[in-house]
mmCIF file of C-alpha atoms in Angstrom:
data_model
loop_
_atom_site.group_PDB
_atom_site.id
_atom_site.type_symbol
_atom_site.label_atom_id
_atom_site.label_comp_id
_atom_site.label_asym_id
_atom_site.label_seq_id
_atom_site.Cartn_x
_atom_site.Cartn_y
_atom_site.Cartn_z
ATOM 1 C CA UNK A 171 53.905 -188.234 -165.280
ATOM 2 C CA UNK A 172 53.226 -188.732 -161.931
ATOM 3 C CA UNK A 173 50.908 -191.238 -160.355
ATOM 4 C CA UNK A 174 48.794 -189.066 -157.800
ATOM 5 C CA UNK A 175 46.232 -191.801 -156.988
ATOM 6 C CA UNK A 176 45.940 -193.775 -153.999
ATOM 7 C CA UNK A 177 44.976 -197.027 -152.530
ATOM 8 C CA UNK A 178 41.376 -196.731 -151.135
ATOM 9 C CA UNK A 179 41.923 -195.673 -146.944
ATOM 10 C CA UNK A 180 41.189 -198.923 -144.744
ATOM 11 C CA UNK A 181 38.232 -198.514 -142.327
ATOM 12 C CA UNK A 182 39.066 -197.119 -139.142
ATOM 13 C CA UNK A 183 35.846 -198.168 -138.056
ATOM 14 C CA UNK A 184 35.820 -201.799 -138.360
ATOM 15 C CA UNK A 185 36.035 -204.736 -135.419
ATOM 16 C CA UNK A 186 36.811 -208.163 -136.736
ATOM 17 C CA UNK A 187 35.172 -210.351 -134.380
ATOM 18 C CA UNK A 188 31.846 -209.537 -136.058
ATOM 19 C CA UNK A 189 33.542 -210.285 -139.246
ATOM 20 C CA UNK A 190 34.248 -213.809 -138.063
ATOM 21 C CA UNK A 191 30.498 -214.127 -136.802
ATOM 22 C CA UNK A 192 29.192 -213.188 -140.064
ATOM 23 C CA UNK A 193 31.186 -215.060 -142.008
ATOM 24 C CA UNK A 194 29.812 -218.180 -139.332
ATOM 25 C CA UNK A 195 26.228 -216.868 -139.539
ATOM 26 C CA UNK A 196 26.309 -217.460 -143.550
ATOM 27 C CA UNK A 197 27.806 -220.519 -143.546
ATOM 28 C CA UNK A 198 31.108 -220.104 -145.146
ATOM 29 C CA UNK A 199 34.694 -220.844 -145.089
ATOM 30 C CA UNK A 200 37.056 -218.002 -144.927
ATOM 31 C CA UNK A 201 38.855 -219.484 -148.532
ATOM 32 C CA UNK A 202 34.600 -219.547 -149.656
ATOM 33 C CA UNK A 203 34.612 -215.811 -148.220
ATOM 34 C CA UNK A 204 37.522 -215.196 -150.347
ATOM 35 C CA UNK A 205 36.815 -216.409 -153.056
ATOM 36 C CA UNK A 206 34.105 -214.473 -153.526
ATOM 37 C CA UNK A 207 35.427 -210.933 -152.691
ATOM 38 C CA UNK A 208 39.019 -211.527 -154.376
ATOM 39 C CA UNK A 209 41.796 -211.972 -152.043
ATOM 40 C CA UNK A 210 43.032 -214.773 -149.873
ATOM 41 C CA UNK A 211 41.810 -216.930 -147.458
ATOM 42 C CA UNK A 212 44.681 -215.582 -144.787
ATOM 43 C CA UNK A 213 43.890 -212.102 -145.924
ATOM 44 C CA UNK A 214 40.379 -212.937 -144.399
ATOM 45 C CA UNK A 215 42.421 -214.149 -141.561
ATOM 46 C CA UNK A 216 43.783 -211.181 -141.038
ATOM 47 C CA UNK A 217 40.901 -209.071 -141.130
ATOM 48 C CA UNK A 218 39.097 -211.028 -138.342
ATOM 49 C CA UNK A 219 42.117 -210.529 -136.091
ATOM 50 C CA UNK A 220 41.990 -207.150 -136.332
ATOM 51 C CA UNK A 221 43.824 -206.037 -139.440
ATOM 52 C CA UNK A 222 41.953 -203.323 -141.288
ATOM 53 C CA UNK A 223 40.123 -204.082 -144.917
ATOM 54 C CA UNK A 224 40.397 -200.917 -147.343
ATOM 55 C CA UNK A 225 36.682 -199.173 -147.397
ATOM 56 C CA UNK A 226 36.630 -200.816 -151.150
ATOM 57 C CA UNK A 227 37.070 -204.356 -149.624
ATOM 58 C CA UNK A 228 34.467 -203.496 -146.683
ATOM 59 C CA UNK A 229 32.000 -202.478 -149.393
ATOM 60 C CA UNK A 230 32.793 -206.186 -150.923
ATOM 61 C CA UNK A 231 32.512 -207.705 -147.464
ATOM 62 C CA UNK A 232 29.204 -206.558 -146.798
ATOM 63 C CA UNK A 233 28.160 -207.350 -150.062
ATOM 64 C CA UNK A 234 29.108 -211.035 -150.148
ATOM 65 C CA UNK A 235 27.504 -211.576 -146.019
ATOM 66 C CA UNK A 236 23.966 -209.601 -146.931
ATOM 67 C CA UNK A 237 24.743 -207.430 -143.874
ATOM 68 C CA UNK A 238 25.391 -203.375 -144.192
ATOM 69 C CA UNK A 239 28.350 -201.443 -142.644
ATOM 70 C CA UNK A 240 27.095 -200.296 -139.462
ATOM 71 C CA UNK A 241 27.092 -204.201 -138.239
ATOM 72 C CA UNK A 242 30.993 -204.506 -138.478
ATOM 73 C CA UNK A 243 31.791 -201.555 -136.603
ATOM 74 C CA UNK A 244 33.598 -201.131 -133.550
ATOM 75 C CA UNK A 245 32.454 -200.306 -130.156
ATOM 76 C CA UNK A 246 30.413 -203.044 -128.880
ATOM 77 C CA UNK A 247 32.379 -206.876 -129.351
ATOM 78 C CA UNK A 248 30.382 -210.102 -129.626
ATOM 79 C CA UNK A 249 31.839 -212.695 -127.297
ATOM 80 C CA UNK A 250 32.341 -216.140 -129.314
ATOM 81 C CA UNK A 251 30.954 -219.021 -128.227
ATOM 82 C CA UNK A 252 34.105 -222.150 -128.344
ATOM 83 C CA UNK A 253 33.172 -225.274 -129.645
ATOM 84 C CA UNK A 254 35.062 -227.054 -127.235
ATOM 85 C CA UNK A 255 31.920 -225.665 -124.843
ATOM 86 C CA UNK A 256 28.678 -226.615 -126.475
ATOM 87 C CA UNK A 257 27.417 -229.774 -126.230
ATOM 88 C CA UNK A 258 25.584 -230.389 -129.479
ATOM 89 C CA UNK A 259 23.451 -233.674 -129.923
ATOM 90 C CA UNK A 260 24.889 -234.964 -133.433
ATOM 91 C CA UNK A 261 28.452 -233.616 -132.900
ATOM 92 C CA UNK A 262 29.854 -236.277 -134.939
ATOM 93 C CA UNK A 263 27.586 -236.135 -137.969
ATOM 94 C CA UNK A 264 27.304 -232.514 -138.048
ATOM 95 C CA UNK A 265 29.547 -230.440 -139.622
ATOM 96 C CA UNK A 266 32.041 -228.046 -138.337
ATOM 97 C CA UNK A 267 30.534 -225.302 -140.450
ATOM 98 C CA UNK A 268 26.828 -225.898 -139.629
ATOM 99 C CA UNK A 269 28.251 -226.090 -136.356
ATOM 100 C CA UNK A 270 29.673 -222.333 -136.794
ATOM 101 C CA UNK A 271 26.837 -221.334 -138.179
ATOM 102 C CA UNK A 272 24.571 -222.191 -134.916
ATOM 103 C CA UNK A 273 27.264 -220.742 -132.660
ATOM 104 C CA UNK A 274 26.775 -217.730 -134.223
ATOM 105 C CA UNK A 275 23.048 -217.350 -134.547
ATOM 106 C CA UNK A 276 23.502 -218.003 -130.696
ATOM 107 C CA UNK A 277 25.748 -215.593 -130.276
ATOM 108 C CA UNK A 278 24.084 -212.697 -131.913
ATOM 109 C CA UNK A 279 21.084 -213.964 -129.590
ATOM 110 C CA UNK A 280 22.839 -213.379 -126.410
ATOM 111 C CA UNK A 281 24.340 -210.557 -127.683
ATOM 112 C CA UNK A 282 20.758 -209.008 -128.553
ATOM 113 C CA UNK A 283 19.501 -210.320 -125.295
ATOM 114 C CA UNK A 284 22.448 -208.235 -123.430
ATOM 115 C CA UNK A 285 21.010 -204.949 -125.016
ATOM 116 C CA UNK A 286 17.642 -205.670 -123.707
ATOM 117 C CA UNK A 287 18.878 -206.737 -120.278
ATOM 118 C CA UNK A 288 19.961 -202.661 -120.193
ATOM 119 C CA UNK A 289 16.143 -201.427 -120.495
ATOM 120 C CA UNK A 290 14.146 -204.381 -119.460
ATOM 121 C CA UNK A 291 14.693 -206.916 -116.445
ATOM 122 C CA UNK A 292 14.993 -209.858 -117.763
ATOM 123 C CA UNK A 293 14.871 -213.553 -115.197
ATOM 124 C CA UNK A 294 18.071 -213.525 -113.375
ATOM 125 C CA UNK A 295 19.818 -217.211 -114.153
ATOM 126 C CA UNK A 296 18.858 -219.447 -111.845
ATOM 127 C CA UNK A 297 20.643 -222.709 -112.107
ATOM 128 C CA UNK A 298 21.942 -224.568 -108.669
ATOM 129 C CA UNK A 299 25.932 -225.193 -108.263
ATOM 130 C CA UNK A 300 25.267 -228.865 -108.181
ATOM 131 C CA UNK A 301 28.434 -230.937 -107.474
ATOM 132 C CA UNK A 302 28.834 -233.958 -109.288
ATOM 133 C CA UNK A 303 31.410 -236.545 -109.544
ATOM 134 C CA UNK A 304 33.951 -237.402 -112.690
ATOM 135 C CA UNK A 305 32.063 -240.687 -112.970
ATOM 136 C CA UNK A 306 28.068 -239.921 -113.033
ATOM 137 C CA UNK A 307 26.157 -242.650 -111.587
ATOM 138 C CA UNK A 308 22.234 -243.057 -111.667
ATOM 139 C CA UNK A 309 21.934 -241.742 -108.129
ATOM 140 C CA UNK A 310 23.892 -238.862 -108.710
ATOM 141 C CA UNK A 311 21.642 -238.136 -111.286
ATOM 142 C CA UNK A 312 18.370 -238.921 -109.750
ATOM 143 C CA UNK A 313 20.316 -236.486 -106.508
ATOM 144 C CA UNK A 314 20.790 -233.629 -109.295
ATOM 145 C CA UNK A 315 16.801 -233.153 -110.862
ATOM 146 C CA UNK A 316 15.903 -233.424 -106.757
ATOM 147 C CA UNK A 317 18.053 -230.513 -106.282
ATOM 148 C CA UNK A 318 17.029 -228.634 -109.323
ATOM 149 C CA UNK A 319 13.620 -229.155 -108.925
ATOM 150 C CA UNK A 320 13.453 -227.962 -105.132
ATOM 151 C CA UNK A 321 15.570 -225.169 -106.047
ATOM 152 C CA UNK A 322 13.058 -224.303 -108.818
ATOM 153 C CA UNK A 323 10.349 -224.811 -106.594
ATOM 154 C CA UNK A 324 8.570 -228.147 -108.563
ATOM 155 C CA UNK A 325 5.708 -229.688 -107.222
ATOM 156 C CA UNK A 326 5.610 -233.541 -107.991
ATOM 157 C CA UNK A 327 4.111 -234.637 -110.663
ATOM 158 C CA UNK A 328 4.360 -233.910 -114.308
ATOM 159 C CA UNK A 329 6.184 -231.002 -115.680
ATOM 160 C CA UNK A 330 4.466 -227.865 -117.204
ATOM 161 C CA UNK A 331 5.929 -226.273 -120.025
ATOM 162 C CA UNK A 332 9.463 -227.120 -120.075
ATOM 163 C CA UNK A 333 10.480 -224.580 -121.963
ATOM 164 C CA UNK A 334 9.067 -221.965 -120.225
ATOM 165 C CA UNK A 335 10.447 -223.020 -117.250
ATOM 166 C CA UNK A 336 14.120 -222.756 -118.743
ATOM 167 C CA UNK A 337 12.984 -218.999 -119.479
ATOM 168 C CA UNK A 338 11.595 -218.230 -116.575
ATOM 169 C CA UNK A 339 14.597 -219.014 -114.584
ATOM 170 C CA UNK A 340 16.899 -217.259 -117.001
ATOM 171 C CA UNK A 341 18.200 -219.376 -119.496
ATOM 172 C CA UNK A 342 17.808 -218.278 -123.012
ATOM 173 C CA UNK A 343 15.835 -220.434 -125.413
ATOM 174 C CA UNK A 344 15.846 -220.145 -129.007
ATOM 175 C CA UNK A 345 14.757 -222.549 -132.186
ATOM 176 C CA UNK A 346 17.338 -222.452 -134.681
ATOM 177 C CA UNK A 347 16.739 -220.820 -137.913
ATOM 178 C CA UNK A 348 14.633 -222.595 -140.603
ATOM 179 C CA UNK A 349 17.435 -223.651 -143.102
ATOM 180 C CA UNK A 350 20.114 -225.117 -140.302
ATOM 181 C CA UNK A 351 21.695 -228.294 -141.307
ATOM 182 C CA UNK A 352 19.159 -230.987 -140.246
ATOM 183 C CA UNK A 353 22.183 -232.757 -138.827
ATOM 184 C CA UNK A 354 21.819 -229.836 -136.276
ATOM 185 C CA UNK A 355 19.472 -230.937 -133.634
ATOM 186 C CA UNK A 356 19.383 -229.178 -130.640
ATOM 187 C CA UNK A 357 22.825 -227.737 -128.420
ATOM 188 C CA UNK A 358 22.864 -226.079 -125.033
ATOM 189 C CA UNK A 359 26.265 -224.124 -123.625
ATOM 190 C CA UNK A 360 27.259 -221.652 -120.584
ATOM 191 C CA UNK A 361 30.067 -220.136 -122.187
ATOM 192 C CA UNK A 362 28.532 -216.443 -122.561
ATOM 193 C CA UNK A 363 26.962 -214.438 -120.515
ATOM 194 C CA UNK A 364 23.891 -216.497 -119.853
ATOM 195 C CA UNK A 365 23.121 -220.117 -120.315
ATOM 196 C CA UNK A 366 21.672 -220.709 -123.765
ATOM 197 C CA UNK A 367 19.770 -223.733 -125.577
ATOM 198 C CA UNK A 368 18.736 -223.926 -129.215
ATOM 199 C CA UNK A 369 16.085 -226.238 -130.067
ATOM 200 C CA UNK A 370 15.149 -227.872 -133.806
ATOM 201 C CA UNK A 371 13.331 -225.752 -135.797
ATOM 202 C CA UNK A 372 12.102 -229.006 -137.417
ATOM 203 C CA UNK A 373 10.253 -230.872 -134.527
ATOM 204 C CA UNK A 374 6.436 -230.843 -134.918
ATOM 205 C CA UNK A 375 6.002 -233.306 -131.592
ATOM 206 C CA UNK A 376 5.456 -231.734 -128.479
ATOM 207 C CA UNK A 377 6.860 -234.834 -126.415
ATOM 208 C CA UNK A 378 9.900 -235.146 -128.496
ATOM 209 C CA UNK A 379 10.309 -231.237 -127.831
ATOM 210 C CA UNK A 380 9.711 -231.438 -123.826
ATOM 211 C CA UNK A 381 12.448 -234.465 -123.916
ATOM 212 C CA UNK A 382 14.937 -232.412 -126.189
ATOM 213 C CA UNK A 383 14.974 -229.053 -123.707
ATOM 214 C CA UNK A 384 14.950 -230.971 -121.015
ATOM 215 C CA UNK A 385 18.323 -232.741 -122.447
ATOM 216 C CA UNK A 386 20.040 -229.607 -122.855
ATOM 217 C CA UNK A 387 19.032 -228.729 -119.498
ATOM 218 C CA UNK A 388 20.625 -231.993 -118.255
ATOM 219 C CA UNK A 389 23.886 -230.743 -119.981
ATOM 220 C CA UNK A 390 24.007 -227.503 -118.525
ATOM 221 C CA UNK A 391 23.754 -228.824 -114.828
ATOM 222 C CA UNK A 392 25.625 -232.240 -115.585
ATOM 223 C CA UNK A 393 28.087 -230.847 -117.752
ATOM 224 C CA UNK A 394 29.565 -227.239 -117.165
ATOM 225 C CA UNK A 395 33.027 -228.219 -117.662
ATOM 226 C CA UNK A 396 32.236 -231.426 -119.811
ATOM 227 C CA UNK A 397 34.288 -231.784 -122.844
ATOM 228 C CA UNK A 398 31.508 -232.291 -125.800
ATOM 229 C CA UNK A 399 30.258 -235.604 -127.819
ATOM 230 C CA UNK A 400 30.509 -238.194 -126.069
ATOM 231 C CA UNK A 401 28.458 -241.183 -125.952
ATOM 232 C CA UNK A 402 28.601 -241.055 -122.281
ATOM 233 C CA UNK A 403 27.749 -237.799 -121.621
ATOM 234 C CA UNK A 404 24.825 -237.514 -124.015
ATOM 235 C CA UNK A 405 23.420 -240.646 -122.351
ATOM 236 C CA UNK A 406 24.136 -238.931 -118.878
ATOM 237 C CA UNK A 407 22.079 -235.544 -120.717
ATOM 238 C CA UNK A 408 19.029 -238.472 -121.639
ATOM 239 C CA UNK A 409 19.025 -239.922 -118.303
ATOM 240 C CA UNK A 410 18.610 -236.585 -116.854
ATOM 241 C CA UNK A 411 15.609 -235.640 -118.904
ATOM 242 C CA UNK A 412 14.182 -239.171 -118.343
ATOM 243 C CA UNK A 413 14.465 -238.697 -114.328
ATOM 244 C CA UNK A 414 13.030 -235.465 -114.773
ATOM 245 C CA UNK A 415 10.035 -235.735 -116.753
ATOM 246 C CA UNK A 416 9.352 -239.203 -115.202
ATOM 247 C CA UNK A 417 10.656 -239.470 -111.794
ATOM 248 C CA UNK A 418 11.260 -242.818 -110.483
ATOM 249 C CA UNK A 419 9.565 -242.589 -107.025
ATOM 250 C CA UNK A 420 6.338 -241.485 -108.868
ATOM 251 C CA UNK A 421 6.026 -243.567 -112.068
ATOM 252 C CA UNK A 422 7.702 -246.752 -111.428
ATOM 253 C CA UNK A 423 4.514 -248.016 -110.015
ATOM 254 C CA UNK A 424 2.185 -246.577 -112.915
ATOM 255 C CA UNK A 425 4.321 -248.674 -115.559
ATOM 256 C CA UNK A 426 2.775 -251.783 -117.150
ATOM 257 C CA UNK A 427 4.899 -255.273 -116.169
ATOM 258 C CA UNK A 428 3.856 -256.403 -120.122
ATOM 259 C CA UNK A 429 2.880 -254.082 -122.732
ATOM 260 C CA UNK A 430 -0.551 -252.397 -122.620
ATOM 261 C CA UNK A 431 -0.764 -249.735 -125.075
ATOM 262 C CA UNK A 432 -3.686 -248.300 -123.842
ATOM 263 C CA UNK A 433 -2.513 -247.927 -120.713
ATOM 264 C CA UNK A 434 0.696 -246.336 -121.967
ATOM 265 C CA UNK A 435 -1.119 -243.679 -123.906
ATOM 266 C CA UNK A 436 -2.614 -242.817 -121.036
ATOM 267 C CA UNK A 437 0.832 -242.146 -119.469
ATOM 268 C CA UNK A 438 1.890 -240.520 -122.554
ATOM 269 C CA UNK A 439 -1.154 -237.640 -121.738
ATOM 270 C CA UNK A 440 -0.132 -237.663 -118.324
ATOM 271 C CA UNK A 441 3.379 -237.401 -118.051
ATOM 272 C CA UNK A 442 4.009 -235.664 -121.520
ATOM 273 C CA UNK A 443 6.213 -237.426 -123.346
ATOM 274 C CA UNK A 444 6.119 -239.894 -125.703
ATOM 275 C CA UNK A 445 5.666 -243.988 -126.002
ATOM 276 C CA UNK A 446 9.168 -244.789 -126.512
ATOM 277 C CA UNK A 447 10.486 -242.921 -124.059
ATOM 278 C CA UNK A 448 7.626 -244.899 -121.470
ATOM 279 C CA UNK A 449 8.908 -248.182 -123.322
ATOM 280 C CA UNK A 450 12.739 -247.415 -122.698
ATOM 281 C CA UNK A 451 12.527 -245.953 -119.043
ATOM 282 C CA UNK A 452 10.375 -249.122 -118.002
ATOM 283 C CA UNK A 453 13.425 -251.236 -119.394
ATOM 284 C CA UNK A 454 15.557 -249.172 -117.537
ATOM 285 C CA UNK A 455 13.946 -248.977 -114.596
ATOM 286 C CA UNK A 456 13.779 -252.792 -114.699
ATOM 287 C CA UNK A 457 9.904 -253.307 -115.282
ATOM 288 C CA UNK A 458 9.989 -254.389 -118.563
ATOM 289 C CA UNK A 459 11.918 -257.296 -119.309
ATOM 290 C CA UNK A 460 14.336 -257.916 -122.704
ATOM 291 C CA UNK A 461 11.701 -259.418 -124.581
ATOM 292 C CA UNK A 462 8.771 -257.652 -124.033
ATOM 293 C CA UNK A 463 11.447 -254.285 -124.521
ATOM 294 C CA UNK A 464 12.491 -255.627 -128.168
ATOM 295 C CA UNK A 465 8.867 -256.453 -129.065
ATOM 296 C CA UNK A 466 7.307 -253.134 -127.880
ATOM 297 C CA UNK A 467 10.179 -251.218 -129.798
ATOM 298 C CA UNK A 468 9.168 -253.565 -132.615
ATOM 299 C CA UNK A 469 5.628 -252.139 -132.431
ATOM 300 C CA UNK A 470 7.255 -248.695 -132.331
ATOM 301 C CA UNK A 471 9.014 -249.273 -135.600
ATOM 302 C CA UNK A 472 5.890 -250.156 -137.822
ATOM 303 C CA UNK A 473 4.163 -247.335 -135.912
ATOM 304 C CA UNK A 474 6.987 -245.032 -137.272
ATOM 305 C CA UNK A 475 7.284 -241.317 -136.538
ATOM 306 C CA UNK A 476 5.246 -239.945 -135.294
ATOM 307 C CA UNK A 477 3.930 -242.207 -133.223
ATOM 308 C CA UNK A 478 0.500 -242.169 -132.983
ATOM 309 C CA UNK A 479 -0.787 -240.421 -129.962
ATOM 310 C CA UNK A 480 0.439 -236.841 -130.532
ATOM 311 C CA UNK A 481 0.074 -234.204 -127.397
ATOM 312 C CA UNK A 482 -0.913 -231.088 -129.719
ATOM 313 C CA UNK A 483 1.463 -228.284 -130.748
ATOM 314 C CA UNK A 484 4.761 -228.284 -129.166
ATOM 315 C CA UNK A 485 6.307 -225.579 -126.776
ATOM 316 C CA UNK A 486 7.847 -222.878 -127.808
ATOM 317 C CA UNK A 487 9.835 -219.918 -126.500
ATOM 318 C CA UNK A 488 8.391 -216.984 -125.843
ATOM 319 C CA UNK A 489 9.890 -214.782 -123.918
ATOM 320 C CA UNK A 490 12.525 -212.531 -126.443
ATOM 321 C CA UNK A 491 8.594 -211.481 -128.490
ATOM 322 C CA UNK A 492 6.902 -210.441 -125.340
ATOM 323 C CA UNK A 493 9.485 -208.568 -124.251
ATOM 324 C CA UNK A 494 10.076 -206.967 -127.385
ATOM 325 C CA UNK A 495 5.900 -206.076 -127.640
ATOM 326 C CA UNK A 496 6.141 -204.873 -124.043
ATOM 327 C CA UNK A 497 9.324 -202.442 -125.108
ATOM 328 C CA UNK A 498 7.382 -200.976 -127.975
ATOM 329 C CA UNK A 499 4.146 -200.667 -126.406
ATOM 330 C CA UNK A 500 6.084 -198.444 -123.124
ATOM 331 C CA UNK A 501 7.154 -196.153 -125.510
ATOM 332 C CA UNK A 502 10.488 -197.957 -125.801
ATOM 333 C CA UNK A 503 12.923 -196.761 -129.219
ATOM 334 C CA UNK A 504 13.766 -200.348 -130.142
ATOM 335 C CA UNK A 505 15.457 -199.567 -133.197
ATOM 336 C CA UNK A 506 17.395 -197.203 -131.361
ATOM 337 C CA UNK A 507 18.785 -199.675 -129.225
ATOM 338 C CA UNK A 508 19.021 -202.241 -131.831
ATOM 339 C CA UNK A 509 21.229 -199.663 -133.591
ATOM 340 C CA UNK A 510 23.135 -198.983 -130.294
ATOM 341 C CA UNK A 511 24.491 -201.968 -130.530
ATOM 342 C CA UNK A 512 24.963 -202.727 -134.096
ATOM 343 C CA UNK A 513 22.538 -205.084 -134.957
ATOM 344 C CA UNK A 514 20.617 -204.751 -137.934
ATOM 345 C CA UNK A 515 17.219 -205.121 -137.561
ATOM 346 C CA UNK A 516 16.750 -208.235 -139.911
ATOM 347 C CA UNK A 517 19.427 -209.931 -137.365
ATOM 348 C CA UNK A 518 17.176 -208.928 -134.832
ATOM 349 C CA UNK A 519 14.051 -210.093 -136.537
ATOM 350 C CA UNK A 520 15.417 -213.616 -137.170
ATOM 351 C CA UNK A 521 16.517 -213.835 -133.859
ATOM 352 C CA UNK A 522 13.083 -212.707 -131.745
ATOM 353 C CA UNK A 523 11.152 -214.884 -133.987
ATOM 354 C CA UNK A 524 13.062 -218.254 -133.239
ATOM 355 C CA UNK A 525 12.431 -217.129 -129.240
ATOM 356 C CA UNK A 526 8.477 -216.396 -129.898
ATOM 357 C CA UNK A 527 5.576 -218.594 -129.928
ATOM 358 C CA UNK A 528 4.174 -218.269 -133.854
ATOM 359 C CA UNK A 529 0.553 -219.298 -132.846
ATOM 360 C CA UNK A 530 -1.936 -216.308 -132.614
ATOM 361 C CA UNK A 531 -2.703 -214.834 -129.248
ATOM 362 C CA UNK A 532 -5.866 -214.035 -127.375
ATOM 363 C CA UNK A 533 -5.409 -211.201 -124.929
ATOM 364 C CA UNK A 534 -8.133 -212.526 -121.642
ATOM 365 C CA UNK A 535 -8.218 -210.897 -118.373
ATOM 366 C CA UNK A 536 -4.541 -210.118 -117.168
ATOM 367 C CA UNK A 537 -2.824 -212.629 -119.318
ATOM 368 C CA UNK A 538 -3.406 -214.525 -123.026
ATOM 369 C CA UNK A 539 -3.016 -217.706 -124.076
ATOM 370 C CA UNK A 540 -1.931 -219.332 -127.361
ATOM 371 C CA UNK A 541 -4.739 -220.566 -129.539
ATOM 372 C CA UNK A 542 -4.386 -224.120 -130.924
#
C-alpha cells in the first residue's frame, strides 16, 4: 500500500526576524522555545534566519509566544536593536535574557511608532552633533548640556518636565513593562530609527525619575558610539544629568558649606531632584568637605528610601496615548494600521500604555492637565 500522505506545507508567509523578537519579548531561550514546541534549539535557529517552519510547527510557535499568525508574517521587518549599542544601567547584574527581553519591547515600540510617523507628524529628533573627546573631562561635559540646552532653547534655571522634553524633541520614551527583571533599570540607545529611552516601571519618586531620563539623555549625546557598561561611562551619563539639572554657574552658590537640611529641602523643591543627589554634587563641586559628605550620607542611610521630602507623582510619557486619542478621534482606522503592519493590538496596547501618563485627565480651555 502506498503512503499518499504528506508532511504539512511550510509557511510561505513567515519572516523570522519577528520570530527572534518574540521569542526576546517572552523571555526565552531558543533551547526553552524548543523545548516547548518539540524540536531543537538550532531548528529554532534556523527558523529565525529565514528557514521556513511547516504550518503545523507555526501553529505550535504561536501557541507557545501568546501571539497569533498574522504577527510573524512577512512584509514589514523589525530592525533589531544590538546589545553592543544600548547602554543599560545594571549591565553587569542584569541578565542577557532580561536584557533581550527589553530590546525587544523597544523594538516593537519604534517599530509601532514608525507606523504612526506615516499618518501623524510626530517631533522630528532633535539632538545636537556634539563632538566630544575619547577622554571626557568635566568641562567637556559642562560644554555638552550648554550646547544642548541652547540648542533646545532652555532658559536657566530648573528643568520642567524632563521627560517631556525628551518627547518633544523626538526621542521616544517608554516605561518598561510591569514584570521586567528589576535588575533592569532604565537603558537609552540610537541604534533604530529614532533615539529611544526606557525608564523603570518601578520608580514611584519623581526626583529619582527626572535624574534617571536625564542619564539616558547624557548617554545618547555622550555616548553614540560608546561601547556599553562601563564604570566610566555611566559616571560620565551621571555627571551629565547632575550638570544638567543643577548647573554649576547657578547652584554652586545656593549650596550649604555644612549641612542644613532645611535648607536642602528647599533646594530639593527648587531644583527637582532629590537630597542625595544635592549632598553628592556639593562634594563634587567641592563645597562640602569629606566629613561633613560621609556624615550627611550617614543621615541619608537611616532616612532610607525614600527619602523624606518627596516632589509628588513622577513624570511620565505621554506622548504615544495622545497621539493615539488624537488618531481615533480624526476619524483615524487605528486597527487598520496596527494590522498594516502586523502588530497585534495587545502588542500595541502594552506598548502605548508604558508611553502614557496613567493619571486621569481634565480637559480645560485648549489643553488638560494631569490630576494628582
Amino acid at each position: 500500500m502506498i503512503n499518499t500522505s504528506r508532511p504539512p506545507a511550510a509557511s510561505t508567509d513567515f519572516d523570522g526576524t519577528r520570530l527572534t523578537v518574540a521569542r526576546r519579548l517572552r523571555g526565552m531561550t531558543k533551547t526553552a522555545l524548543a523545548n516547548q514546541v518539540g524540536v531543537t534549539p538550532t531548528a529554532i535557529a534556523h527558523y529565525e534566519k529565514g528557514g521556513r517552519p511547516t504550518q503545523a510547527m507555526l501553529a505550535g510557535l504561536c501557541l507557545a509566544l501568546g501571539l497569533p499568525r498574522e504577527f510573524f508574517g512577512a512584509g514589514r521587518p523589525i530592525d533589531l536593536l544590538p546589545a553592543s549599542s544600548a547602554h543599560f544601567r545594571s549591565l553587569r547584574s542584569t541578565s542577557a535574557a532580561s536584557r533581550e527581553q527589553a530590546l525587544a519591547f523597544g523594538e516593537l515600540g519604534l517599530e509601532l511608532v514608525s507606523l504612526i510617523d506615516q499618518h501623524v507628524d510626530l517631533p522630528a529628533t532633535n539632538l545636537p552633533d556634539i563632538t566630544v573627546p575619547e577622554q571626557i573631562e568635566a568641562h567637556h561635559i559642562e560644554q555638552a548640556v550648554a550646547e544642548l540646552k541652547l540648542t533646545w532653547a532652555i532658559p536657566a534655571g530648573p528643568i520642567g518636565s524632563v521627560v517631556q522634553l525628551l518627547e518633544a524633541n523626538g526621542i521616544i520614551t517608554m516605561r518598561l513593562p510591569e514584570g521586567t527583571d528589576p535588575k533592569v533599570d532604565a537603558f537609552s540607545t540610537y541604534a533604530g530609527q529614532r533615539p529611544l529611552v526606557l525608564l523603570s516601571p518601578r520608580t514611584g519618586d519623581k526626583a529619582r525619575g527626572r535624574f534617571d531620563a536625564a542619564h539616558e539623555l547624557g548617554h545618547l549625546i555622550l555616548h553614540p558610539d560608546t561601547e556599553p557598561g562601563s564604570k566610566i561611562v555611566e559616571n560620565q551619563a551621571h555627571s551629565f544629568a547632575a550638570e544638567f539639572l543643577m548647573p554649576r554657574e547657578e547652584i554652586i552658590d545656593q549650596l550649604p558649606r555644612r549641612i542644613d537640611w532645611p535648607h536642602l529641602h528647599e533646594l530639593k523643591r527648587h531644583w527637582g531632584v532629590s537630597l542625595r543627589a544635592l549632598v553628592y554634587r556639593s562634594k563634587a563641586l567641592g563645597v562640602l568637605s569629606d566629613a561633613s559628605y560621609r556624615r550627611a550620607n550617614q543621615q541619608l542611610s537611616q532616612w532610607g528610601f525614600p527619602e523624606p521630602g518627596p516632589l509628588g507623582p513622577p513624570e511620565s510619557p505621554r506622548l504615544l496615548g495622545m497621539v493615539r486619542d488624537l488618531m481615533l478621534d480624526s476619524g483615524v482606522d487605528f486597527e487598520g494600521i496596527l494590522s498594516s503592519g502586523r502588530i497585534v493590538s495587545d502588542v500595541a496596547d502594552q506598548i502605548i500604555a508604558a508611553a502614557t501618563d496613567p493619571r486621569p485627565r481634565i480637559e480645560i480651555g485648549l489643553g488638560s492637565v494631569p490630576r494628582d
